[in-house]
Coordinates of C-alpha atoms in Angstrom, one line a residue:
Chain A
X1500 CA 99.6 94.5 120.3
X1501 CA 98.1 97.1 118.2
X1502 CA 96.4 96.5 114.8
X1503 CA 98.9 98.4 112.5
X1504 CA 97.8 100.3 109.2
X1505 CA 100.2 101.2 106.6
X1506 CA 99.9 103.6 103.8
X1507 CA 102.6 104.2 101.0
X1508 CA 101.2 106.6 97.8
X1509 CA 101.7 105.2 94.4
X1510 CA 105.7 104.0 94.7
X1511 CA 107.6 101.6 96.9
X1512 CA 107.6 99.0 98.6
X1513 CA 105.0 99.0 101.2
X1514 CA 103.0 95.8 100.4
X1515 CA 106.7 94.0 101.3
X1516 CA 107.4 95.7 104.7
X1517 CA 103.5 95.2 105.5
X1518 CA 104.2 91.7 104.4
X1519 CA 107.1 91.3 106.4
X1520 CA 106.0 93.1 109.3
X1521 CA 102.8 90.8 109.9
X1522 CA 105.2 87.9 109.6
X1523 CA 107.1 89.6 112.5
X1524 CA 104.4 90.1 114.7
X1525 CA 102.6 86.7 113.9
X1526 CA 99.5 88.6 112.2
X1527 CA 97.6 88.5 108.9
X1528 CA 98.6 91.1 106.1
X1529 CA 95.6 92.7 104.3
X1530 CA 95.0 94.9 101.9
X1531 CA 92.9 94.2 98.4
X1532 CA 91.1 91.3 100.6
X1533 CA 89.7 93.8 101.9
X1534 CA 88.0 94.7 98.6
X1535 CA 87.1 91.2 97.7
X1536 CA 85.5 90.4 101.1
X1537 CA 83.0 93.6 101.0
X1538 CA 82.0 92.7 97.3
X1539 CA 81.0 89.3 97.9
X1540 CA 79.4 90.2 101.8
X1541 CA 77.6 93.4 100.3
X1542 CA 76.8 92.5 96.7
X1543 CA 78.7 95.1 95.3
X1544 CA 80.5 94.1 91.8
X1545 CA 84.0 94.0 92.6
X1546 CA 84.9 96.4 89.4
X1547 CA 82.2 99.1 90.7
X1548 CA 83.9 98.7 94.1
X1549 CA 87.8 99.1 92.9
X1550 CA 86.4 102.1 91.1
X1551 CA 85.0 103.8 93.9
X1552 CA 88.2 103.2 95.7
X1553 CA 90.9 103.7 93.2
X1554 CA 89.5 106.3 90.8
X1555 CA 89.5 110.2 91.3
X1556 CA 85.8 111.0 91.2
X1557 CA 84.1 112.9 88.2
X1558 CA 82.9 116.3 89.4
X1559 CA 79.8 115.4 88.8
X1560 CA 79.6 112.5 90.9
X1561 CA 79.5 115.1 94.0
X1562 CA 76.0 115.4 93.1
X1563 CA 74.6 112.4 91.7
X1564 CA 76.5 109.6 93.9
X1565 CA 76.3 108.7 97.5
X1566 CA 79.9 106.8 98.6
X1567 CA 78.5 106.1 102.2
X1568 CA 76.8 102.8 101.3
X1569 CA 80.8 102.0 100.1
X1570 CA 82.4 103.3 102.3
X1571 CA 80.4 101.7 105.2
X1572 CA 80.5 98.2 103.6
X1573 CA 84.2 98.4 103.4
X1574 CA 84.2 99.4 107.0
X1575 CA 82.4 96.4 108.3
X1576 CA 84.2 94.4 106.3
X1577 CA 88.0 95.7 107.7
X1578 CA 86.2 95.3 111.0
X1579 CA 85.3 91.7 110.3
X1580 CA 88.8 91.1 109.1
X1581 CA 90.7 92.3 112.0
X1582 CA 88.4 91.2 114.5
X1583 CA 91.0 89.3 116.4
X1584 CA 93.4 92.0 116.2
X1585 CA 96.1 90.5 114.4
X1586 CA 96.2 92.4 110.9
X1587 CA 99.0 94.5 109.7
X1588 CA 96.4 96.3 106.4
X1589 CA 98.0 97.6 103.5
X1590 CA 96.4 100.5 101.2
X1591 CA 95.1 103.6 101.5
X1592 CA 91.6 103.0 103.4
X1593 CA 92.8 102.1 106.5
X1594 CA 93.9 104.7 108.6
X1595 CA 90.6 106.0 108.1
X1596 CA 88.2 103.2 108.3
X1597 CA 89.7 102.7 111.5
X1598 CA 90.3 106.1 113.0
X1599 CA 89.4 106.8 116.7
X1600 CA 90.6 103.1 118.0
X1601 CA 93.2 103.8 120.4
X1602 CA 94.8 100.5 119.5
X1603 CA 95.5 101.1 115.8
X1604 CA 99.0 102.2 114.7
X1605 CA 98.5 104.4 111.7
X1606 CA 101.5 104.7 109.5
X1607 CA 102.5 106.7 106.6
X1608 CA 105.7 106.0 104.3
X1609 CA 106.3 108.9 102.2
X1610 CA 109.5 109.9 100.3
X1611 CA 110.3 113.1 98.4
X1612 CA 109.2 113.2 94.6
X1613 CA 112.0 112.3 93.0
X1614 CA 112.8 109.5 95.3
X1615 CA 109.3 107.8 94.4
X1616 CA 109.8 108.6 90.6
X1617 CA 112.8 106.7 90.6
X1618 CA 110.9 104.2 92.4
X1619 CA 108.2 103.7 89.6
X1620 CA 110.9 104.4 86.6
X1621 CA 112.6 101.3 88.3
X1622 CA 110.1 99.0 88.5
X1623 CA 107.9 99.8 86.1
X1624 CA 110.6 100.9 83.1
X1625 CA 108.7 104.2 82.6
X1626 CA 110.3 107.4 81.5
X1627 CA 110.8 110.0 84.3
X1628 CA 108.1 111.8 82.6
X1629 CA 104.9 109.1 82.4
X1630 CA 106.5 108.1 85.7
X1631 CA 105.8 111.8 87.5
X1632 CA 102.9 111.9 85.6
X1633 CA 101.8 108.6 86.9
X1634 CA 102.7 109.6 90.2
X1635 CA 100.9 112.8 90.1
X1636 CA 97.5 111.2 88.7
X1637 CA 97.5 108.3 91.0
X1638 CA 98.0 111.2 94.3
X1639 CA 95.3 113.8 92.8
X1640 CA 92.8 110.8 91.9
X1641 CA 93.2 109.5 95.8
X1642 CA 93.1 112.8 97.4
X1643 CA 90.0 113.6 95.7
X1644 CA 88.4 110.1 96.3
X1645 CA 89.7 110.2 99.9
X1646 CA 88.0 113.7 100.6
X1647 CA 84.5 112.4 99.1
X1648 CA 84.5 109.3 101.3
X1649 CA 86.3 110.4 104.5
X1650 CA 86.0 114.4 104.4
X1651 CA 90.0 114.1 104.8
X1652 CA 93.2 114.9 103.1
X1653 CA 95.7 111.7 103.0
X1654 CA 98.3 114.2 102.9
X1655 CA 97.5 115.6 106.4
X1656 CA 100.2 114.5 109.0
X1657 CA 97.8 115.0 111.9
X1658 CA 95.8 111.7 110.3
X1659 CA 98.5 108.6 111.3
X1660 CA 100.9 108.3 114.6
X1661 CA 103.7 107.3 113.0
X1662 CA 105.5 108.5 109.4
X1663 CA 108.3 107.2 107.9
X1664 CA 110.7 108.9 105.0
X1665 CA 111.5 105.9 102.8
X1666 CA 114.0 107.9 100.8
X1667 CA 116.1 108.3 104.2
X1668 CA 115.3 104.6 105.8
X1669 CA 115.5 101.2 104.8
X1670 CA 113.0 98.8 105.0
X1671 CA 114.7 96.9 107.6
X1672 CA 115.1 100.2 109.3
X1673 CA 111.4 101.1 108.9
X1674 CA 110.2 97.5 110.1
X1675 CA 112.2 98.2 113.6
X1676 CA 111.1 101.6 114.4
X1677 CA 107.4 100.4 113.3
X1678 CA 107.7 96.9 115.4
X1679 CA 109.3 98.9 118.4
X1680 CA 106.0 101.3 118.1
X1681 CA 103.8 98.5 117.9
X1682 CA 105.1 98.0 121.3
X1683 CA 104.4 101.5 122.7
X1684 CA 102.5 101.2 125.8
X1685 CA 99.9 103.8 124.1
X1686 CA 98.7 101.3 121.9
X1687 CA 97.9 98.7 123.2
X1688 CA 94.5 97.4 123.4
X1689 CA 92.7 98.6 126.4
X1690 CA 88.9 97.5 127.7
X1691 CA 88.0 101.0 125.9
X1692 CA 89.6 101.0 123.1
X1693 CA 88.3 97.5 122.2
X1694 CA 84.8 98.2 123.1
X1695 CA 85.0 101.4 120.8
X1696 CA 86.3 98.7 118.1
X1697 CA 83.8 96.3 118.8
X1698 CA 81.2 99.6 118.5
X1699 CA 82.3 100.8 115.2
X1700 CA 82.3 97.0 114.4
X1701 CA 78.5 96.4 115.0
X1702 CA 77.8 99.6 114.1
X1703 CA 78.8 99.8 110.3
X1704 CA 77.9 96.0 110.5
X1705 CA 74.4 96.7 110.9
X1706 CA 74.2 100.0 108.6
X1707 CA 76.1 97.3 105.8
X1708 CA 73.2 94.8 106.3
X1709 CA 70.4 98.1 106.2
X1710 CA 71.8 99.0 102.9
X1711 CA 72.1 95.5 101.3
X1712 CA 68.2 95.1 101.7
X1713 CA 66.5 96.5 98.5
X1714 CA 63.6 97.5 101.3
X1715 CA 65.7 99.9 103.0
X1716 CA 68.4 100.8 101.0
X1717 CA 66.8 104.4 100.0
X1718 CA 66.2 105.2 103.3
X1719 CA 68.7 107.9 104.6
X1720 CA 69.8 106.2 108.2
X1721 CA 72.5 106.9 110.9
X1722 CA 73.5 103.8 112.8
X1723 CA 75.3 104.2 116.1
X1724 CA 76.3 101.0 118.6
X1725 CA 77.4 101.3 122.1
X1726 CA 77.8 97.7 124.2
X1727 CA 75.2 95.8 121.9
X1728 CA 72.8 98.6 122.1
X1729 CA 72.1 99.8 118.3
X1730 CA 70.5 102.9 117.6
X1731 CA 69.1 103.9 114.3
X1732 CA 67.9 107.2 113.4
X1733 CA 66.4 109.0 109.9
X1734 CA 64.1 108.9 107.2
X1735 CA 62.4 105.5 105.2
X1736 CA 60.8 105.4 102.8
X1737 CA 57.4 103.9 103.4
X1738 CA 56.2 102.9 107.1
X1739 CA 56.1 99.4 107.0
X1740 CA 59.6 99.8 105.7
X1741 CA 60.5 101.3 109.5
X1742 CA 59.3 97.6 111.1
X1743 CA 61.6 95.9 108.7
X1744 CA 64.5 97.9 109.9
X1745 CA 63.9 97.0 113.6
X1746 CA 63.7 92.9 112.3
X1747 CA 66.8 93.1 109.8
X1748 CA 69.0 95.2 113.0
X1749 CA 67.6 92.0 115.6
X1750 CA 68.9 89.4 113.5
X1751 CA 72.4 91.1 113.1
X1752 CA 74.8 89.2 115.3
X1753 CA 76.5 91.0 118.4
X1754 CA 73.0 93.4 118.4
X1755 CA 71.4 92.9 121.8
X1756 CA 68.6 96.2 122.0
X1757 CA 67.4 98.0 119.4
X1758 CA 65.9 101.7 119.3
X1759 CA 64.6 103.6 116.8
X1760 CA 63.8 107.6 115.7
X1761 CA 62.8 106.6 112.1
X1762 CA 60.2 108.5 110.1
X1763 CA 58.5 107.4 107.0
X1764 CA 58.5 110.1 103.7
X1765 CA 58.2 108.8 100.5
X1766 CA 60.8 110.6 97.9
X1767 CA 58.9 111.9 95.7
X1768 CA 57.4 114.0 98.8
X1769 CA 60.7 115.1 99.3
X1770 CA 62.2 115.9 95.9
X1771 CA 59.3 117.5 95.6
X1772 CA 57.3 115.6 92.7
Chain B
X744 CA 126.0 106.9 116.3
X745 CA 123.5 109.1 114.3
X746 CA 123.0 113.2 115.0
X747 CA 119.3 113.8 115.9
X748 CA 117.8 117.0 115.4
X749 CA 114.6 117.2 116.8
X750 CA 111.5 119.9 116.1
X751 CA 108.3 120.4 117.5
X752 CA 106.7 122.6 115.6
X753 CA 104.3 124.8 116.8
X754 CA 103.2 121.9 118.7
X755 CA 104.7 122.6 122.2
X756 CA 107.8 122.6 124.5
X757 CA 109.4 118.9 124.1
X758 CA 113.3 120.2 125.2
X759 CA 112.6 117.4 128.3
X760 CA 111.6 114.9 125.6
X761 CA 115.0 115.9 123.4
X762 CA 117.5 116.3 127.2
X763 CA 115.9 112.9 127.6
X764 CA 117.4 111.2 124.0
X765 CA 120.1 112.4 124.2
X766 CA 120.9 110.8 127.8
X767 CA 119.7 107.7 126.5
X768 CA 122.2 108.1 123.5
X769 CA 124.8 109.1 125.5
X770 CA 125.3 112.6 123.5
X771 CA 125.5 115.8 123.8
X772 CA 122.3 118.3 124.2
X773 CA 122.3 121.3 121.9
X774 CA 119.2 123.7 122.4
X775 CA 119.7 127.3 123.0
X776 CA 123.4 127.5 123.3
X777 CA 123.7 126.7 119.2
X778 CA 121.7 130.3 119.2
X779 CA 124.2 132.0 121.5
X780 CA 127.5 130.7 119.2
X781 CA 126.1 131.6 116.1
X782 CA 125.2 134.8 117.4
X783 CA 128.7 135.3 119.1
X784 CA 130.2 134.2 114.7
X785 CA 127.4 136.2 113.3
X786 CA 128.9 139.6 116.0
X787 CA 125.4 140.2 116.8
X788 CA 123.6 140.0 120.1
X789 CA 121.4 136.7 120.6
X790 CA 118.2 139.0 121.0
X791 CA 118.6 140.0 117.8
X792 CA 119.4 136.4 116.1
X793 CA 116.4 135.1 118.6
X794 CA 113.9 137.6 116.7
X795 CA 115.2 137.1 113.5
X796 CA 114.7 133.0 113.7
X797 CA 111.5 133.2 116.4
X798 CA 109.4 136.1 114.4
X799 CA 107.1 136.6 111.5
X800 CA 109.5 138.7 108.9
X801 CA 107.8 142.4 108.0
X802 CA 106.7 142.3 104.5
X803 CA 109.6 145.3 103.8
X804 CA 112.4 142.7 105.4
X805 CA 112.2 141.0 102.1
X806 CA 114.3 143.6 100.7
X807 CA 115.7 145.1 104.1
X808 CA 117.5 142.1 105.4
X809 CA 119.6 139.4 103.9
X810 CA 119.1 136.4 106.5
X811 CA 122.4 134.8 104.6
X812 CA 124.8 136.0 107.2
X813 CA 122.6 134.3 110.3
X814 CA 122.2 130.9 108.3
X815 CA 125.5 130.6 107.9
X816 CA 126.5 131.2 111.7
X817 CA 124.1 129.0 112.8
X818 CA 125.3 126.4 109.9
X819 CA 128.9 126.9 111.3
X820 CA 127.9 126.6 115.0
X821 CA 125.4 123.5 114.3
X822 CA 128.8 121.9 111.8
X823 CA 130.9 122.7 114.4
X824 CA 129.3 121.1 117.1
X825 CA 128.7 117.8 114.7
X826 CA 131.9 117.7 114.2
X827 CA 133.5 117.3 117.6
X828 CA 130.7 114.7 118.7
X829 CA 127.4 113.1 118.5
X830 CA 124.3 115.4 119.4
X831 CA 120.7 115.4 119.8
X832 CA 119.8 118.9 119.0
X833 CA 116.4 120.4 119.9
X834 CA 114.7 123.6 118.4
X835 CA 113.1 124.3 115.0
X836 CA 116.3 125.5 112.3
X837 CA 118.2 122.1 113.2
X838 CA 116.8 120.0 110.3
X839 CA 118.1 122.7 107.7
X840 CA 121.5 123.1 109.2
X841 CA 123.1 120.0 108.2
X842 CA 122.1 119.4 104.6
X843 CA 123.4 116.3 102.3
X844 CA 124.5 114.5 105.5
X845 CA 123.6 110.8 105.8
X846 CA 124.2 110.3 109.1
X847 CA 121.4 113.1 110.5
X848 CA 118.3 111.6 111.8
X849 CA 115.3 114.6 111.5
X850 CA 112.7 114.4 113.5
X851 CA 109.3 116.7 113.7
X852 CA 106.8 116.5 116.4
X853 CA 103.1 117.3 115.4
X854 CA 99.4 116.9 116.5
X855 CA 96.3 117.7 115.5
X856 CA 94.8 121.6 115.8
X857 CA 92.4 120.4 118.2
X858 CA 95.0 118.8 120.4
X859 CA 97.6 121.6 119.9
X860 CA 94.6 124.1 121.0
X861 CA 93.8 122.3 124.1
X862 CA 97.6 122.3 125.2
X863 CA 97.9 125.9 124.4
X864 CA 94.7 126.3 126.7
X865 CA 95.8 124.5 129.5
X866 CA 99.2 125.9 129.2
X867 CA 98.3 129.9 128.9
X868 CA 94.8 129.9 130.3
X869 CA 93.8 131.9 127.6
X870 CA 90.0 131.6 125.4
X871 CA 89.9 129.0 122.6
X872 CA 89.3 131.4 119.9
X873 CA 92.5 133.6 121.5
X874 CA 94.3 130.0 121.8
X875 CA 93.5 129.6 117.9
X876 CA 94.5 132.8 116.7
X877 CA 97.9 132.6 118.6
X878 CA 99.0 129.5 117.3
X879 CA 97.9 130.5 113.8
X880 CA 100.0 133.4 114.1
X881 CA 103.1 131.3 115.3
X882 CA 102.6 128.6 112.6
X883 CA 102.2 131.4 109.8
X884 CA 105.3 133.2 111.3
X885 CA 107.5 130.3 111.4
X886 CA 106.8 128.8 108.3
X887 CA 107.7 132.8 106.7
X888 CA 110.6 133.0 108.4
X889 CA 112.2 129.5 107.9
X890 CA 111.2 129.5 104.5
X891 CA 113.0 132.8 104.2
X892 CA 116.0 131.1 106.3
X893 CA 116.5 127.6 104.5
X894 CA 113.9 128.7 101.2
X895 CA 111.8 125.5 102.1
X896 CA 108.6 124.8 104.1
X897 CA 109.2 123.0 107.4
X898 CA 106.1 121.5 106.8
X899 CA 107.4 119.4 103.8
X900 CA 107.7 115.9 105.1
X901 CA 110.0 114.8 103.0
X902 CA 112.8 116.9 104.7
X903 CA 112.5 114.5 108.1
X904 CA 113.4 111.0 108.7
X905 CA 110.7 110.4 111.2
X906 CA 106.7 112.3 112.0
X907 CA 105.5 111.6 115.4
X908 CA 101.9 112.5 115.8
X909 CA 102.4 113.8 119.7
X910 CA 97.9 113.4 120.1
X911 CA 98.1 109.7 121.0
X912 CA 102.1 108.9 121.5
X913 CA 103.6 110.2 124.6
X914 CA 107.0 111.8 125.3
X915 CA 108.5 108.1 126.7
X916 CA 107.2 106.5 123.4
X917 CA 108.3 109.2 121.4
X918 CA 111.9 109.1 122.9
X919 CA 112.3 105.3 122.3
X920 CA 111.0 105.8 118.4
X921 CA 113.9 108.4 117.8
X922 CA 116.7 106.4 119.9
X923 CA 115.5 103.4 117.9
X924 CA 115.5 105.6 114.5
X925 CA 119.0 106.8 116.1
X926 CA 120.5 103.5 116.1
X927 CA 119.6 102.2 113.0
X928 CA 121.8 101.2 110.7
X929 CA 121.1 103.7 107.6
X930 CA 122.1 106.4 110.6
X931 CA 125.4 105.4 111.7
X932 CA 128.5 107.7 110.8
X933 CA 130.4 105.9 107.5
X934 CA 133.9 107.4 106.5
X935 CA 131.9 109.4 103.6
X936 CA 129.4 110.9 105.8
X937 CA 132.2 111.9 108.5
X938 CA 134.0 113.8 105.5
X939 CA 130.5 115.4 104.3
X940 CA 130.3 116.9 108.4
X941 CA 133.8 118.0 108.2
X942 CA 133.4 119.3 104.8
X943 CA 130.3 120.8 105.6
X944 CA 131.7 122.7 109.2
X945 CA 135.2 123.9 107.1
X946 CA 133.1 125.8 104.2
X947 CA 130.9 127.3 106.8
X948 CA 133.4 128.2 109.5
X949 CA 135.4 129.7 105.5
X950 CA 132.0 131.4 104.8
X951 CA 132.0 132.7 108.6
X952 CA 134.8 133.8 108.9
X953 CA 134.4 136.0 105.2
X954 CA 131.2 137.7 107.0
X955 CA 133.9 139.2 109.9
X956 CA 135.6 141.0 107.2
X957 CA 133.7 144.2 106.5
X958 CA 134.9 144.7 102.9
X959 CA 134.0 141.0 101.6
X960 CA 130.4 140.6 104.1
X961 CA 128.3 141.1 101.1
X962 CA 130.0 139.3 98.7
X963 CA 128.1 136.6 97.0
X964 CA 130.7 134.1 97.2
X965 CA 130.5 130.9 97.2
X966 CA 132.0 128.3 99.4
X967 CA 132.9 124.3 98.7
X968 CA 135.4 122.1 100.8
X969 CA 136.7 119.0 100.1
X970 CA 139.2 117.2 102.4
X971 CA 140.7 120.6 103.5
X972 CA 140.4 122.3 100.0
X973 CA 138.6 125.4 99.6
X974 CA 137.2 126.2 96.5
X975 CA 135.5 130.1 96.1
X976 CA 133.3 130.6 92.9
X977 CA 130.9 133.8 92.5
X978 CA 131.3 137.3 90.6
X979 CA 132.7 139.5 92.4
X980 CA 135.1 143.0 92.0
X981 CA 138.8 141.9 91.0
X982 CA 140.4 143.6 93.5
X983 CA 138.5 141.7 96.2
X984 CA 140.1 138.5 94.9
X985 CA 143.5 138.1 96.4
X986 CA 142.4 139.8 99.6
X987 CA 139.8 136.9 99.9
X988 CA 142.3 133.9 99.1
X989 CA 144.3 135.2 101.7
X990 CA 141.9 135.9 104.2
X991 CA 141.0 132.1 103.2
X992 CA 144.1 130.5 103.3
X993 CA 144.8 131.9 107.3
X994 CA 141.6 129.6 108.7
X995 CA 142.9 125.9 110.6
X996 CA 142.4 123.2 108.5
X997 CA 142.6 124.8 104.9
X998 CA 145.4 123.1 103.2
X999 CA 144.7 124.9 99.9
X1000 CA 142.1 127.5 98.1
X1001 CA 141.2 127.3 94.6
X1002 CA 139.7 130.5 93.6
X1003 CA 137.3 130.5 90.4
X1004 CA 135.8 133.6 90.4
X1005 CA 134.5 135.9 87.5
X1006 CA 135.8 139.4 88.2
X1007 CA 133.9 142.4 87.8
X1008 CA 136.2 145.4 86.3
X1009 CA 133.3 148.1 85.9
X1010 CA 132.9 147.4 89.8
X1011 CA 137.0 146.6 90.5
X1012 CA 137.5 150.1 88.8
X1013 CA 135.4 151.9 90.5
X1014 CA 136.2 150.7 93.9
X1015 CA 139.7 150.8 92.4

């Protein structure tokens, strides 16, 4: 069975049907673990972290901040989490941390705006004004975080398999038609589409553990991973710092060969000081 | 059993996909046919109706041609054909034809541009860049004309049920998604929802029928049923009024006509 991903903006009830789903098909649900998990793995505080994810970034942060380093430790982190395969996730990360695996069932639950402002006024006894207004600013500040990180709009239909109009289904309703796609043939895992898993796996594993040493975290690297093979590609900042990259990659588990194209410029020859 | 209106977009042809639902439902197929009885209510020929739904409006149309009169036949045609059964209708004007009723599952069809460009490809032989420029030309005229038709944006997904990216998920899956959608329980017929379709195909077939009448075609009246009960609002020359009750009260199935109309004398004077 698939690993399934399920997105629901900022109304509903889609942390339930996750819930109930993962009970369904005998899998964990995740969502905020997620979080969690990279903090403590990466050494990223937790409250830096939720911001990155949560907030709509400050114009200016275009410039002066890099989101790779997050985005990546979140990746190898969902990775680690649904290594097995059994994870139903919950949140709005997922579908894109885990795009290209043939074996992952993206969904989306939308609903009309009115149908999700009652949603919010109900549970959270807000006017229908702060609760629109709520709405609004929680859609705006994901879009824009979403595009920094993933280069993507959430609101593009094209990025999940599956999307569901709460306003027009029940959860019940919604858990069937997702279970019975769960069950597609064209989901299932295949010996490709778990390699490619395993890939992305190893691959955002080992650019987590480049960027969690205070050596090599300057260094602007690509990491890619086929069958063990890990190849890693760009610029450090000193030359001795390119021989620590080859030792921290060896010592990552799953990494069987490593090959490098790294070359050594110190920043300040680049930003020109 | 639930009506399923299915719509592919600019994505590709899927009427195999929709034949196939509707087998498995045990319902009726509507496709092209729906096009041929409204154009038979609307008294024009189906070439016409075909352009008017299939092309990209002219930017003078917007004041040239009033698409009312073909909504409304294809509204009584697609009402109509709810009414006397359970159908899985493919083509893209289904999911506006039946609004406010419970029991319609809507489903859209989509992929990714990359995807829909490579089926294009394969499909006309033609160059990507020719490929791209056709389909953005389709997708720009639909979305014109059906938000000229139904004055909303097919693209909205809150007017479906049920998105099925077509990129990974093939016609078989796709089929069992929508008869599963179909037989949930949030999309069988209640009593209310089989009044709403009845309601629904009387104030259309009333509204059709008004468009066969030269002198009242371009009347902005207004049509609402209710168990066999017609009521007709709008403003409209006085001396239209009794003509249109009575033309009302001759159609099967109205048991009565309420007419609540503001009369225009200036107009009813000079037409008088």
């Amino acid at each position: 069975m698939p690993i399934v991903t399920i997105y629901q903006g900022a109304s509903g009830d889609g942390q339930e049907l996750a819930g109930s789903l993962a009970e369904a098909l005998g899998y964990r649900c995740v969502g905020r673990e997620v979080l969690v998990e990279a903090s403590r793995r990466y050494n990223i505080p937790e409250a830096k972290l939720n911001e990155i994810v949560e907030k709509g970034p400050h114009w200016w942060e275009q410039l002066l901040q890099d989101l790779r380093p997050y985005r990546i430790a979140l990746q190898a982190t969902l990775c680690e989490l649904a290594q097995d395969g059994k994870v139903v996730y919950h949140g709005h990360l997922g579908h894109e941390l885990l795009s290209g695996i043939g074996h992952v069932l993206k969904v989306l639950l939308t609903a009309p705006i009115d149908f999700r402002i009652e949603q919010v006024r109900a549970r959270q006894t807000q006017t229908t004004s702060s609760a629109r207004h709520y709405i609004e600013e929680v859609d705006q500040a994901r879009s824009r975080r979403l595009m920094a990180m993933f280069g993507a709009d959430w609101r593009d239909p094209t990025r999940y398999d599956l999307i569901l109009n709460m306003a027009k289904m029940s959860r019940d309703g919604a858990k069937l038609v997702i279970l019975e796609a769960a069950g597609l043939a064209e989901y299932q895992p295949t010996a490709p589409s778990i390699q490619a898993f395993k890939d992305i796996a190893l691959g955002s594993r080992v650019h987590a553990t480049l960027i969690a040493s205070t050596e090599v975290r300057g260094s602007a690297l690509e990491v890619r991973a086929a069958n063990g093979h890990v190849h890693v590609k760009g610029r450090v900042d000193h030359e001795e710092f390119a021989d620590e990259v080859v030792k921290l990659v060896k010592n990552v588990p799953g990494v069987t060969r490593v090959t490098t194209d790294v070359y050594a410029m110190p920043p300040e020859t680049f930003l020109g000081a | 059993m639930a009506i399923v209106t299915i719509f592919s977009g600019t994505f590709g042809d899927e009427e195999e996909l929709a034949k196939n639902v509707a087998r498995s439902l045990d319902c009726r197929y509507v496709g092209r046919d729906l096009l041929a009885d409204a154009a038979r209510r609307a008294e024009v020929p189906e070439a016409k109706l075909d352009g008017l739904i299939e092309k990209e409006p002219r930017w003078w149309e917007g004041w040239q041609e009033n698409l009312r009169p073909y909504r409304i036949a294809l509204q009584a045609a697609m009402s109509e054909a709810a009414l006397a059964e359970n159908l899985v209708y493919y083509g893209h004007v289904g999911h506006g034809l039946l609004p406010g009723i419970r029991h319609v599952a809507r489903v859209l069809l989509t992929a990714p541009m990359e995807f829909r460009l490579e089926m294009v490809r394969l499909r006309q032989g033609l160059e990507v860049k020719a490929v791209r420029r056709y389909i953005e030309h389709v997708d720009k005229a639909r979305t014109r004309r059906l938000m000229a038709l139904f004055g909303s944006d097919w693209r909205d997904p809150g007017q479906y049920t049920l998105m099925l990216n077509m990129a990974q998920m093939t016609p078989t899956g796709a089929e069992k998604l929508i008869v599963q959608t179909a037989k949930l329980l949030d999309y069988q017929p209640t009593a209310d929802s089989r009044q709403a379709v009845a309601d629904l195909a009387l104030s259309s077939r009333v509204e059709a029928h008004l468009l066969t009448v030269p002198r009242l075609r371009n009347l902005p009246i207004s049509v609402k049923a209710s168990d066999g009960e017609i009521t007709l609002s709008g403003v409209i020359p006085a001396i239209s009024k009794s003509e249109i009750t009575r033309q009302v009260e001759m159609i099967p199935r109205v048991k009565k006509v309420v007419a609540d109309f503001v009369s225009l004398y200036g107009q009813a004077r000079r037409s008088g």
